Amino acid sequence: MSNNILLIFTRNLIYGKVKTRLAASIGHDHALFVYRLLLEHTAQVTKNIDATRIVYYSGAITDGDAWNNSYLKTVQQGGDPGERMVKAFDDNLKNGTKKVMIIETDCYELNSGIIADAFSQLDQHDVVIGPALDGGYYLLGIKAFYPELFYNVAWSTALVLKETLTYCDDLSLNYFRLPVLSDIDEEKDLARADLLSKL
């Protein structure tokens, strides 16, 4: 088993339950189509990463989706995003794993080179973070368990990145910032990722 672990947090592909902010402007049919593209993209850019890859579903584990048998599969546990990430990181750092990284399935600009670089940067840094344009982050990597990074964070707001980096400073953790990328949450994000032509 690899000393690297990549956690992939995903939502189950259910009509009317995914990309609801996007659906408000383009409709649920198109929102479901976009999210399926995002899942397929994330599977494509992670399939050859040198890591044990674990898909964390928001609901029940689904067969016949973007994730083939080379991915381990489980279900997220906890209430808010912070609780779910704390549980996942804690579970995977207990067994002497050197590097654990988490991504979601919302970033069409994410590529395998960025993920590989993030794992590499953990050799010299305590934390690696991928800033998102909306003030959150699309990737977080650590090599020791710092639960403080996930508590008292204003999740789903533009303060997530700022608060997380403040906690890094409070804990005297050195961190590396990856390129700023855009998540796909609203219609304007589709143009940046050149996805409008696919609808």
PDB file of C-alpha atoms in Angstrom:
ATOM      1  CA  MET A   1       0.000   0.000   0.000  1.00  0.00           C
ATOM      2  CA  SER A   2       1.252   3.480  -0.886  1.00  0.00           C
ATOM      3  CA  ASN A   3       2.370   5.871   1.831  1.00  0.00           C
ATOM      4  CA  ASN A   4       0.236   8.473   0.050  1.00  0.00           C
ATOM      5  CA  ILE A   5      -3.535   8.491   0.472  1.00  0.00           C
ATOM      6  CA  LEU A   6      -5.877  10.567  -1.673  1.00  0.00           C
ATOM      7  CA  LEU A   7      -9.349  11.101  -0.237  1.00  0.00           C
ATOM      8  CA  ILE A   8     -11.989  12.054  -2.797  1.00  0.00           C
ATOM      9  CA  PHE A   9     -15.143  13.521  -1.282  1.00  0.00           C
ATOM     10  CA  THR A  10     -18.052  13.245  -3.688  1.00  0.00           C
ATOM     11  CA  ARG A  11     -21.800  13.681  -3.739  1.00  0.00           C
ATOM     12  CA  ASN A  12     -24.013  10.923  -5.015  1.00  0.00           C
ATOM     13  CA  LEU A  13     -25.248  11.685  -8.519  1.00  0.00           C
ATOM     14  CA  ILE A  14     -28.933  12.271  -7.759  1.00  0.00           C
ATOM     15  CA  TYR A  15     -31.223  14.494  -9.812  1.00  0.00           C
ATOM     16  CA  GLY A  16     -32.139  17.651  -7.934  1.00  0.00           C
ATOM     17  CA  LYS A  17     -29.541  17.043  -5.200  1.00  0.00           C
ATOM     18  CA  VAL A  18     -26.300  18.114  -6.901  1.00  0.00           C
ATOM     19  CA  LYS A  19     -25.090  21.567  -7.927  1.00  0.00           C
ATOM     20  CA  THR A  20     -28.257  23.226  -6.658  1.00  0.00           C
ATOM     21  CA  ARG A  21     -26.843  26.765  -6.971  1.00  0.00           C
ATOM     22  CA  LEU A  22     -25.936  26.031 -10.565  1.00  0.00           C
ATOM     23  CA  ALA A  23     -29.343  24.449 -11.169  1.00  0.00           C
ATOM     24  CA  ALA A  24     -31.031  27.672 -10.080  1.00  0.00           C
ATOM     25  CA  SER A  25     -29.841  29.279 -13.311  1.00  0.00           C
ATOM     26  CA  ILE A  26     -29.386  26.406 -15.796  1.00  0.00           C
ATOM     27  CA  GLY A  27     -31.889  23.845 -14.510  1.00  0.00           C
ATOM     28  CA  HIS A  28     -31.497  20.477 -12.830  1.00  0.00           C
ATOM     29  CA  ASP A  29     -31.000  18.529 -16.083  1.00  0.00           C
ATOM     30  CA  HIS A  30     -27.964  20.592 -17.055  1.00  0.00           C
ATOM     31  CA  ALA A  31     -26.684  20.694 -13.465  1.00  0.00           C
ATOM     32  CA  LEU A  32     -26.767  16.887 -13.300  1.00  0.00           C
ATOM     33  CA  PHE A  33     -24.950  16.702 -16.649  1.00  0.00           C
ATOM     34  CA  VAL A  34     -22.260  19.127 -15.418  1.00  0.00           C
ATOM     35  CA  TYR A  35     -21.745  17.187 -12.217  1.00  0.00           C
ATOM     36  CA  ARG A  36     -21.381  13.948 -14.160  1.00  0.00           C
ATOM     37  CA  LEU A  37     -18.660  15.656 -16.223  1.00  0.00           C
ATOM     38  CA  LEU A  38     -16.956  16.755 -13.015  1.00  0.00           C
ATOM     39  CA  LEU A  39     -17.009  13.222 -11.618  1.00  0.00           C
ATOM     40  CA  GLU A  40     -15.589  11.799 -14.837  1.00  0.00           C
ATOM     41  CA  HIS A  41     -12.910  14.515 -14.943  1.00  0.00           C
ATOM     42  CA  THR A  42     -11.859  13.868 -11.347  1.00  0.00           C
ATOM     43  CA  ALA A  43     -11.674  10.132 -11.987  1.00  0.00           C
ATOM     44  CA  GLN A  44      -9.559  10.769 -15.079  1.00  0.00           C
ATOM     45  CA  VAL A  45      -7.018  13.019 -13.350  1.00  0.00           C
ATOM     46  CA  THR A  46      -6.694  10.791 -10.274  1.00  0.00           C
ATOM     47  CA  LYS A  47      -6.567   7.332 -11.868  1.00  0.00           C
ATOM     48  CA  ASN A  48      -2.770   7.247 -12.207  1.00  0.00           C
ATOM     49  CA  ILE A  49      -1.838   9.126  -9.026  1.00  0.00           C
ATOM     50  CA  ASP A  50       0.707   7.254  -6.895  1.00  0.00           C
ATOM     51  CA  ALA A  51      -1.563   6.928  -3.894  1.00  0.00           C
ATOM     52  CA  THR A  52      -4.198   4.762  -2.327  1.00  0.00           C
ATOM     53  CA  ARG A  53      -7.368   6.440  -3.603  1.00  0.00           C
ATOM     54  CA  ILE A  54     -10.490   6.363  -1.441  1.00  0.00           C
ATOM     55  CA  VAL A  55     -13.833   7.718  -2.619  1.00  0.00           C
ATOM     56  CA  TYR A  56     -15.998   9.067   0.192  1.00  0.00           C
ATOM     57  CA  TYR A  57     -19.652   9.168  -0.861  1.00  0.00           C
ATOM     58  CA  SER A  58     -22.120  11.617   0.661  1.00  0.00           C
ATOM     59  CA  GLY A  59     -24.675   8.791   0.731  1.00  0.00           C
ATOM     60  CA  ALA A  60     -24.673   5.096  -0.063  1.00  0.00           C
ATOM     61  CA  ILE A  61     -21.847   3.603  -2.116  1.00  0.00           C
ATOM     62  CA  THR A  62     -22.891   3.489  -5.772  1.00  0.00           C
ATOM     63  CA  ASP A  63     -21.893   0.915  -8.367  1.00  0.00           C
ATOM     64  CA  GLY A  64     -21.490   1.653 -12.063  1.00  0.00           C
ATOM     65  CA  ASP A  65     -20.411   5.273 -11.622  1.00  0.00           C
ATOM     66  CA  ALA A  66     -17.153   7.083 -12.475  1.00  0.00           C
ATOM     67  CA  TRP A  67     -15.132   5.189  -9.855  1.00  0.00           C
ATOM     68  CA  ASN A  68     -13.886   1.782 -10.927  1.00  0.00           C
ATOM     69  CA  ASN A  69     -12.536  -1.032  -8.766  1.00  0.00           C
ATOM     70  CA  SER A  70      -9.097   0.575  -8.432  1.00  0.00           C
ATOM     71  CA  TYR A  71     -10.672   2.985  -5.927  1.00  0.00           C
ATOM     72  CA  LEU A  72     -11.571   2.028  -2.401  1.00  0.00           C
ATOM     73  CA  LYS A  73     -15.052   3.220  -1.450  1.00  0.00           C
ATOM     74  CA  THR A  74     -16.680   4.298   1.784  1.00  0.00           C
ATOM     75  CA  VAL A  75     -19.234   6.781   3.123  1.00  0.00           C
ATOM     76  CA  GLN A  76     -18.624  10.163   4.768  1.00  0.00           C
ATOM     77  CA  GLN A  77     -19.371  10.300   8.484  1.00  0.00           C
ATOM     78  CA  GLY A  78     -20.238  13.382  10.513  1.00  0.00           C
ATOM     79  CA  GLY A  79     -22.332  16.520  10.305  1.00  0.00           C
ATOM     80  CA  ASP A  80     -20.720  19.560   8.722  1.00  0.00           C
ATOM     81  CA  PRO A  81     -17.795  19.371   6.268  1.00  0.00           C
ATOM     82  CA  GLY A  82     -15.290  19.875   9.078  1.00  0.00           C
ATOM     83  CA  GLU A  83     -16.564  16.900  11.061  1.00  0.00           C
ATOM     84  CA  ARG A  84     -16.545  14.688   7.977  1.00  0.00           C
ATOM     85  CA  MET A  85     -12.989  15.671   7.070  1.00  0.00           C
ATOM     86  CA  VAL A  86     -11.741  15.251  10.650  1.00  0.00           C
ATOM     87  CA  LYS A  87     -13.093  11.706  10.703  1.00  0.00           C
ATOM     88  CA  ALA A  88     -11.571  10.847   7.317  1.00  0.00           C
ATOM     89  CA  PHE A  89      -8.151  12.311   8.115  1.00  0.00           C
ATOM     90  CA  ASP A  90      -8.090  10.748  11.573  1.00  0.00           C
ATOM     91  CA  ASP A  91      -8.944   7.311  10.189  1.00  0.00           C
ATOM     92  CA  ASN A  92      -6.217   7.494   7.557  1.00  0.00           C
ATOM     93  CA  LEU A  93      -3.432   9.002   9.665  1.00  0.00           C
ATOM     94  CA  LYS A  94      -3.707   6.388  12.425  1.00  0.00           C
ATOM     95  CA  ASN A  95      -1.721   3.724  10.608  1.00  0.00           C
ATOM     96  CA  GLY A  96       1.560   5.536  10.046  1.00  0.00           C
ATOM     97  CA  THR A  97       0.581   6.978   6.654  1.00  0.00           C
ATOM     98  CA  LYS A  98       2.983   9.699   5.637  1.00  0.00           C
ATOM     99  CA  LYS A  99       0.752  11.948   3.528  1.00  0.00           C
ATOM    100  CA  VAL A 100      -3.016  12.294   3.316  1.00  0.00           C
ATOM    101  CA  MET A 101      -4.715  14.651   0.903  1.00  0.00           C
ATOM    102  CA  ILE A 102      -8.354  15.512   0.261  1.00  0.00           C
ATOM    103  CA  ILE A 103     -10.068  16.850  -2.840  1.00  0.00           C
ATOM    104  CA  GLU A 104     -13.696  17.167  -3.843  1.00  0.00           C
ATOM    105  CA  THR A 105     -15.248  16.713  -7.276  1.00  0.00           C
ATOM    106  CA  ASP A 106     -16.063  20.331  -8.128  1.00  0.00           C
ATOM    107  CA  CYS A 107     -12.902  21.579  -9.847  1.00  0.00           C
ATOM    108  CA  TYR A 108     -12.658  21.114 -13.626  1.00  0.00           C
ATOM    109  CA  GLU A 109      -9.285  22.926 -13.690  1.00  0.00           C
ATOM    110  CA  LEU A 110      -7.645  20.403 -11.374  1.00  0.00           C
ATOM    111  CA  ASN A 111      -5.133  18.114 -13.069  1.00  0.00           C
ATOM    112  CA  SER A 112      -2.878  15.220 -12.139  1.00  0.00           C
ATOM    113  CA  GLY A 113       0.231  17.421 -12.175  1.00  0.00           C
ATOM    114  CA  ILE A 114      -1.146  19.665  -9.442  1.00  0.00           C
ATOM    115  CA  ILE A 115      -2.056  16.667  -7.283  1.00  0.00           C
ATOM    116  CA  ALA A 116       1.379  15.101  -7.765  1.00  0.00           C
ATOM    117  CA  ASP A 117       3.061  18.415  -6.936  1.00  0.00           C
ATOM    118  CA  ALA A 118       0.944  18.705  -3.791  1.00  0.00           C
ATOM    119  CA  PHE A 119       2.157  15.325  -2.545  1.00  0.00           C
ATOM    120  CA  SER A 120       5.735  16.328  -3.357  1.00  0.00           C
ATOM    121  CA  GLN A 121       5.424  19.642  -1.500  1.00  0.00           C
ATOM    122  CA  LEU A 122       4.438  17.776   1.665  1.00  0.00           C
ATOM    123  CA  ASP A 123       8.061  16.624   1.858  1.00  0.00           C
ATOM    124  CA  GLN A 124       9.038  20.168   2.869  1.00  0.00           C
ATOM    125  CA  HIS A 125       5.794  21.561   4.299  1.00  0.00           C
ATOM    126  CA  ASP A 126       3.352  20.671   7.057  1.00  0.00           C
ATOM    127  CA  VAL A 127       0.309  21.617   4.998  1.00  0.00           C
ATOM    128  CA  VAL A 128      -0.424  21.997   1.288  1.00  0.00           C
ATOM    129  CA  ILE A 129      -3.535  23.904   0.262  1.00  0.00           C
ATOM    130  CA  GLY A 130      -5.162  24.660  -3.080  1.00  0.00           C
ATOM    131  CA  PRO A 131      -6.959  28.019  -2.901  1.00  0.00           C
ATOM    132  CA  ALA A 132     -10.269  28.340  -4.731  1.00  0.00           C
ATOM    133  CA  LEU A 133     -11.482  31.577  -6.298  1.00  0.00           C
ATOM    134  CA  ASP A 134     -14.560  31.608  -4.071  1.00  0.00           C
ATOM    135  CA  GLY A 135     -12.487  31.817  -0.873  1.00  0.00           C
ATOM    136  CA  GLY A 136     -12.490  28.126  -0.083  1.00  0.00           C
ATOM    137  CA  TYR A 137     -10.012  25.453  -1.097  1.00  0.00           C
ATOM    138  CA  TYR A 138     -10.079  22.603  -3.606  1.00  0.00           C
ATOM    139  CA  LEU A 139      -7.295  20.543  -2.003  1.00  0.00           C
ATOM    140  CA  LEU A 140      -5.799  20.118   1.447  1.00  0.00           C
ATOM    141  CA  GLY A 141      -2.866  17.870   2.308  1.00  0.00           C
ATOM    142  CA  ILE A 142      -1.295  17.088   5.680  1.00  0.00           C
ATOM    143  CA  LYS A 143       1.098  14.501   7.121  1.00  0.00           C
ATOM    144  CA  ALA A 144       0.048  14.757  10.776  1.00  0.00           C
ATOM    145  CA  PHE A 145      -3.375  15.144  12.347  1.00  0.00           C
ATOM    146  CA  TYR A 146      -4.357  18.761  13.028  1.00  0.00           C
ATOM    147  CA  PRO A 147      -8.057  18.711  13.964  1.00  0.00           C
ATOM    148  CA  GLU A 148      -7.888  22.442  14.739  1.00  0.00           C
ATOM    149  CA  LEU A 149      -7.899  23.099  10.984  1.00  0.00           C
ATOM    150  CA  PHE A 150     -11.467  21.836  10.728  1.00  0.00           C
ATOM    151  CA  TYR A 151     -13.245  23.243  13.773  1.00  0.00           C
ATOM    152  CA  ASN A 152     -14.841  26.695  13.995  1.00  0.00           C
ATOM    153  CA  VAL A 153     -14.552  27.231  10.250  1.00  0.00           C
ATOM    154  CA  ALA A 154     -17.339  29.098   8.431  1.00  0.00           C
ATOM    155  CA  TRP A 155     -17.900  26.340   5.870  1.00  0.00           C
ATOM    156  CA  SER A 156     -19.443  27.225   2.490  1.00  0.00           C
ATOM    157  CA  THR A 157     -18.399  30.860   2.824  1.00  0.00           C
ATOM    158  CA  ALA A 158     -15.611  33.031   1.395  1.00  0.00           C
ATOM    159  CA  LEU A 159     -13.812  32.823   4.764  1.00  0.00           C
ATOM    160  CA  VAL A 160     -12.793  29.156   4.635  1.00  0.00           C
ATOM    161  CA  LEU A 161      -9.310  29.644   3.185  1.00  0.00           C
ATOM    162  CA  LYS A 162      -8.518  32.669   5.331  1.00  0.00           C
ATOM    163  CA  GLU A 163      -9.603  30.959   8.544  1.00  0.00           C
ATOM    164  CA  THR A 164      -7.737  27.752   7.695  1.00  0.00           C
ATOM    165  CA  LEU A 165      -4.493  29.631   7.044  1.00  0.00           C
ATOM    166  CA  THR A 166      -4.974  31.578  10.283  1.00  0.00           C
ATOM    167  CA  TYR A 167      -5.189  28.278  12.162  1.00  0.00           C
ATOM    168  CA  CYS A 168      -2.018  27.121  10.372  1.00  0.00           C
ATOM    169  CA  ASP A 169      -0.265  30.262  11.631  1.00  0.00           C
ATOM    170  CA  ASP A 170      -1.627  29.733  15.153  1.00  0.00           C
ATOM    171  CA  LEU A 171      -0.198  26.186  15.123  1.00  0.00           C
ATOM    172  CA  SER A 172       3.138  27.364  13.614  1.00  0.00           C
ATOM    173  CA  LEU A 173       2.594  25.123  10.578  1.00  0.00           C
ATOM    174  CA  ASN A 174       4.390  26.009   7.366  1.00  0.00           C
ATOM    175  CA  TYR A 175       2.213  25.668   4.300  1.00  0.00           C
ATOM    176  CA  PHE A 176       2.499  25.696   0.530  1.00  0.00           C
ATOM    177  CA  ARG A 177      -0.140  27.352  -1.642  1.00  0.00           C
ATOM    178  CA  LEU A 178      -0.975  25.709  -4.952  1.00  0.00           C
ATOM    179  CA  PRO A 179      -2.347  27.669  -7.951  1.00  0.00           C
ATOM    180  CA  VAL A 180      -5.705  29.357  -7.461  1.00  0.00           C
ATOM    181  CA  LEU A 181      -8.416  27.416  -9.305  1.00  0.00           C
ATOM    182  CA  SER A 182     -12.166  27.740  -9.701  1.00  0.00           C
ATOM    183  CA  ASP A 183     -14.808  25.349  -8.431  1.00  0.00           C
ATOM    184  CA  ILE A 184     -17.930  24.932 -10.549  1.00  0.00           C
ATOM    185  CA  ASP A 185     -20.732  26.277  -8.375  1.00  0.00           C
ATOM    186  CA  GLU A 186     -22.431  28.967 -10.449  1.00  0.00           C
ATOM    187  CA  GLU A 187     -23.115  29.660 -14.112  1.00  0.00           C
ATOM    188  CA  LYS A 188     -20.206  32.118 -14.387  1.00  0.00           C
ATOM    189  CA  ASP A 189     -17.837  29.309 -13.399  1.00  0.00           C
ATOM    190  CA  LEU A 190     -18.853  27.313 -16.485  1.00  0.00           C
ATOM    191  CA  ALA A 191     -17.404  29.964 -18.802  1.00  0.00           C
ATOM    192  CA  ARG A 192     -14.076  30.016 -16.967  1.00  0.00           C
ATOM    193  CA  ALA A 193     -13.783  26.234 -17.274  1.00  0.00           C
ATOM    194  CA  ASP A 194     -14.972  26.289 -20.928  1.00  0.00           C
ATOM    195  CA  LEU A 195     -17.918  24.044 -20.129  1.00  0.00           C
ATOM    196  CA  LEU A 196     -20.721  26.108 -21.638  1.00  0.00           C
ATOM    197  CA  SER A 197     -20.061  24.578 -25.058  1.00  0.00           C
ATOM    198  CA  LYS A 198     -20.702  21.107 -23.629  1.00  0.00           C
ATOM    199  CA  LEU A 199     -24.268  21.856 -22.508  1.00  0.00           C
TER     200      LEU A 199
END
